[in-house]
C-alpha angles and dihedrals in degrees: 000000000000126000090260101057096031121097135250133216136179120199121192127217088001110145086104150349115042094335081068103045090049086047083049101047096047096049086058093059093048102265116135104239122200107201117209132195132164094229111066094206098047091048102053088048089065106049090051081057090052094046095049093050085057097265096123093161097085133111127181124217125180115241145167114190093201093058108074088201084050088056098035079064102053080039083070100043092056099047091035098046100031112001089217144070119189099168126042114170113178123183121240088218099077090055096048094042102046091028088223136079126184125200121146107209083207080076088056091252115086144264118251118161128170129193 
């Protein structure tokens, strides 16, 4: 399966807990995951997790979704490195904790915001 008919898929907050075990999951039926996690260290750590269980096909990418400079760059990995994103799961935790989400749908994803 080539890059242009595999699937992608973004996972927020998934260097443990349930975000993991979807990026793991996925992986294992063929689908690119990019992990993100708000904290660098912790991230990587868990894709090299993922890639020494078998699961190569696992990138990390730093992201707050709280921070709209910290999306519009994910924004431009995904476009830049793969100019598509099937899957988005995004996990509910990150809006009821921070009370705010940011997501520009000018960047093909959506706008929820709340205050």
């Amino acid at each position: 399966m080539t890059l242009g008919t595999k699937r992608i898929e973004v996972v927020t907050g998934a260097n443990k807990g349930i975000g993991y075990g979807i990026c793991q999951q996925l992986a294992s039926n063929g689908v690119k995951v990019v992990l993100t996690a708000r904290d660098v260290r912790r991230g990587n750590e868990a894709v090299d997790k993922l890639k020494t269980a078998g699961y190569s096909d696992v990138v990390f990418h730093q992201l707050d979704v709280t921070d709209p400079v910290s999306i519009s760059s994910l924004v431009d990995f995904i476009k830049t490195q793969f100019e598509k994103l099937d899957i988005l799961v995004m996990q509910l935790i990150h809006i009821l904790r921070d009370s705010k989400c940011y997501f520009d749908s000018d960047d093909c994803f959506f706008l929820h915001m709340l205050q």
